[in-house]
Structure formats: C-alpha cells, structure tokens
PDB file of C-alpha atoms in Angstrom:
ATOM      1  CA  MET U   1      21.719 -39.155 -60.652  1.00 64.00           C
ATOM      2  CA  GLY U   2      24.991 -40.992 -60.867  1.00 62.00           C
ATOM      3  CA  ARG U   3      27.914 -42.617 -59.085  1.00 62.00           C
ATOM      4  CA  ILE U   4      31.312 -41.113 -59.783  1.00 64.00           C
ATOM      5  CA  GLU U   5      34.204 -43.223 -61.049  1.00 66.00           C
ATOM      6  CA  SER U   6      36.978 -43.389 -58.451  1.00 64.00           C
ATOM      7  CA  ASP U   7      39.548 -41.779 -60.774  1.00 75.00           C
ATOM      8  CA  ALA U   8      37.243 -39.121 -62.237  1.00 80.00           C
ATOM      9  CA  GLN U   9      37.930 -36.028 -60.104  1.00 80.00           C
ATOM     10  CA  GLU U  10      39.957 -34.286 -62.828  1.00 85.00           C
ATOM     11  CA  ARG U  11      37.360 -35.091 -65.516  1.00 90.00           C
ATOM     12  CA  ARG U  12      34.661 -33.858 -63.133  1.00 87.00           C
ATOM     13  CA  ALA U  13      36.429 -30.513 -62.741  1.00 89.00           C
ATOM     14  CA  LEU U  14      36.708 -30.105 -66.516  1.00 94.00           C
ATOM     15  CA  ALA U  15      33.026 -30.924 -67.167  1.00 95.00           C
ATOM     16  CA  ARG U  16      31.570 -29.102 -64.150  1.00 94.00           C
ATOM     17  CA  ALA U  17      30.734 -25.774 -65.846  1.00 97.00           C
ATOM     18  CA  ALA U  18      28.743 -27.489 -68.608  1.00 97.00           C
ATOM     19  CA  HIS U  19      27.030 -29.755 -66.054  1.00 96.00           C
ATOM     20  CA  LEU U  20      25.977 -26.747 -63.955  1.00 97.00           C
ATOM     21  CA  GLU U  21      24.794 -24.873 -67.052  1.00 98.00           C
ATOM     22  CA  ARG U  22      22.321 -27.662 -67.826  1.00 97.00           C
ATOM     23  CA  LEU U  23      21.051 -27.618 -64.247  1.00 98.00           C
ATOM     24  CA  GLN U  24      20.646 -23.838 -64.382  1.00 98.00           C
ATOM     25  CA  ALA U  25      18.604 -24.245 -67.574  1.00 98.00           C
ATOM     26  CA  LEU U  26      16.284 -26.684 -65.761  1.00 97.00           C
ATOM     27  CA  GLN U  27      16.005 -24.187 -62.916  1.00 98.00           C
ATOM     28  CA  ALA U  28      15.164 -21.339 -65.315  1.00 98.00           C
ATOM     29  CA  GLN U  29      12.394 -23.541 -66.753  1.00 98.00           C
ATOM     30  CA  GLY U  30      11.008 -24.108 -63.246  1.00 98.00           C
ATOM     31  CA  ARG U  31      11.662 -27.861 -63.469  1.00 97.00           C
ATOM     32  CA  LEU U  32      14.536 -28.285 -61.000  1.00 98.00           C
ATOM     33  CA  VAL U  33      13.450 -29.283 -57.495  1.00 96.00           C
ATOM     34  CA  LEU U  34      16.951 -29.775 -56.041  1.00 96.00           C
ATOM     35  CA  ALA U  35      20.430 -30.859 -57.043  1.00 97.00           C
ATOM     36  CA  GLY U  36      23.790 -31.400 -55.426  1.00 94.00           C
ATOM     37  CA  PRO U  37      26.854 -33.597 -55.084  1.00 91.00           C
ATOM     38  CA  LEU U  38      27.208 -36.493 -52.651  1.00 91.00           C
ATOM     39  CA  PRO U  39      30.481 -35.993 -50.726  1.00 92.00           C
ATOM     40  CA  ALA U  40      32.514 -39.089 -49.923  1.00 89.00           C
ATOM     41  CA  VAL U  41      32.888 -37.857 -46.325  1.00 92.00           C
ATOM     42  CA  ASP U  42      30.605 -35.866 -44.045  1.00 92.00           C
ATOM     43  CA  SER U  43      31.711 -32.422 -45.213  1.00 90.00           C
ATOM     44  CA  ARG U  44      30.533 -29.741 -47.632  1.00 89.00           C
ATOM     45  CA  ASP U  45      34.113 -29.658 -48.933  1.00 90.00           C
ATOM     46  CA  PRO U  46      35.409 -33.245 -48.934  1.00 89.00           C
ATOM     47  CA  GLY U  47      38.847 -32.270 -50.219  1.00 85.00           C
ATOM     48  CA  ALA U  48      40.849 -35.200 -51.550  1.00 84.00           C
ATOM     49  CA  ALA U  49      38.045 -37.635 -50.603  1.00 86.00           C
ATOM     50  CA  GLY U  50      35.975 -36.126 -53.413  1.00 83.00           C
ATOM     51  CA  PHE U  51      32.418 -37.053 -54.251  1.00 84.00           C
ATOM     52  CA  THR U  52      30.699 -40.389 -54.742  1.00 87.00           C
ATOM     53  CA  GLY U  53      27.954 -39.095 -57.025  1.00 88.00           C
ATOM     54  CA  GLY U  54      25.182 -36.596 -57.323  1.00 92.00           C
ATOM     55  CA  LEU U  55      21.450 -36.265 -56.839  1.00 96.00           C
ATOM     56  CA  ILE U  56      19.094 -34.375 -59.128  1.00 97.00           C
ATOM     57  CA  VAL U  57      15.363 -34.135 -58.555  1.00 97.00           C
ATOM     58  CA  ALA U  58      13.649 -32.537 -61.541  1.00 97.00           C
ATOM     59  CA  GLU U  59      10.345 -32.617 -63.373  1.00 97.00           C
ATOM     60  CA  PHE U  60      10.137 -34.333 -66.775  1.00 97.00           C
ATOM     61  CA  PRO U  61       7.103 -35.341 -68.835  1.00 96.00           C
ATOM     62  CA  SER U  62       8.184 -38.993 -68.741  1.00 96.00           C
ATOM     63  CA  ARG U  63      10.798 -41.301 -67.301  1.00 96.00           C
ATOM     64  CA  GLU U  64      12.167 -41.832 -70.810  1.00 96.00           C
ATOM     65  CA  GLU U  65      12.731 -38.088 -71.253  1.00 97.00           C
ATOM     66  CA  ALA U  66      14.431 -37.902 -67.860  1.00 97.00           C
ATOM     67  CA  GLN U  67      16.685 -40.813 -68.834  1.00 96.00           C
ATOM     68  CA  ALA U  68      17.585 -39.170 -72.153  1.00 97.00           C
ATOM     69  CA  TRP U  69      18.360 -35.887 -70.383  1.00 97.00           C
ATOM     70  CA  ALA U  70      20.530 -37.684 -67.821  1.00 96.00           C
ATOM     71  CA  GLN U  71      22.455 -39.639 -70.478  1.00 95.00           C
ATOM     72  CA  ALA U  72      23.286 -36.359 -72.270  1.00 96.00           C
ATOM     73  CA  ASP U  73      24.824 -34.825 -69.132  1.00 95.00           C
ATOM     74  CA  PRO U  74      28.428 -33.627 -69.532  1.00 95.00           C
ATOM     75  CA  TYR U  75      29.479 -35.792 -66.576  1.00 93.00           C
ATOM     76  CA  VAL U  76      28.192 -38.875 -68.416  1.00 93.00           C
ATOM     77  CA  GLN U  77      29.856 -37.792 -71.654  1.00 93.00           C
ATOM     78  CA  ALA U  78      33.188 -37.240 -69.844  1.00 93.00           C
ATOM     79  CA  ASP U  79      33.019 -40.653 -68.101  1.00 92.00           C
ATOM     80  CA  VAL U  80      32.745 -39.031 -64.698  1.00 90.00           C
ATOM     81  CA  TYR U  81      29.685 -41.082 -63.754  1.00 88.00           C
ATOM     82  CA  ARG U  82      30.057 -44.865 -63.614  1.00 83.00           C
ATOM     83  CA  ASP U  83      26.310 -45.229 -64.039  1.00 89.00           C
ATOM     84  CA  VAL U  84      23.149 -43.173 -63.959  1.00 93.00           C
ATOM     85  CA  THR U  85      19.881 -44.284 -62.409  1.00 95.00           C
ATOM     86  CA  VAL U  86      16.558 -42.561 -63.001  1.00 96.00           C
ATOM     87  CA  HIS U  87      13.717 -43.226 -60.579  1.00 96.00           C
ATOM     88  CA  PRO U  88      10.158 -41.956 -60.483  1.00 95.00           C
ATOM     89  CA  PHE U  89       9.633 -39.633 -57.537  1.00 93.00           C
ATOM     90  CA  VAL U  90       6.550 -38.301 -55.804  1.00 93.00           C
ATOM     91  CA  GLN U  91       7.187 -35.217 -53.697  1.00 91.00           C
ATOM     92  CA  ALA U  92       5.204 -35.519 -50.476  1.00 94.00           C
ATOM     93  CA  LEU U  93       6.810 -32.653 -48.520  1.00 91.00           C
ATOM     94  CA  PRO U  94       7.151 -29.711 -48.392  1.00 86.00           C
TER      95      PRO U  94
END
C-alpha cells in the first residue's frame, strides 16, 4: 500500500488502531485477501528499525475505488505514508 516516512513511527503508533479498524471492516465484508507491515529488517518485530511500509491485497469494484479507499486510510491522513501505490492484481494461487 504505502512507504512509511522515516520519521513517522510515532504517528504510525497513534493512527494504528484506526488503520486496523478499516482493515477489519474489509475483512468482515469478505474483501480482504491479506495485509501486513513490511519490516525494515528481517524480523517480525523490527524494534527501532521500524517498518518501511505495508501491503494490502483487497477486492474493490475498480482501481479508482481502491485508490480512494487507500487515500482515506488513517496512515495517509496522519502523514505516516510517504506515498501510496495501487496496482491491479490477479490472484493465481492458492
């Protein structure tokens, strides 16, 4: 979904609950395929290294609707993400 600003760890912590709430809503609608952060180092808990971004794979009727949803994310609103990129995706497996 997005790349995290280098100084955004505190803003990320403050916006995290609202960010997760939106993802849980997608999951409840059956539209979330997978989601998770991208650690800056090879660890589930990167500590001070933090995260470089996140990945969300979800179903939307159109790319425009996916882009609008992504731009409304609390991490975007709190300037946690430097940028957000939306790509079409075709699930081949599983």
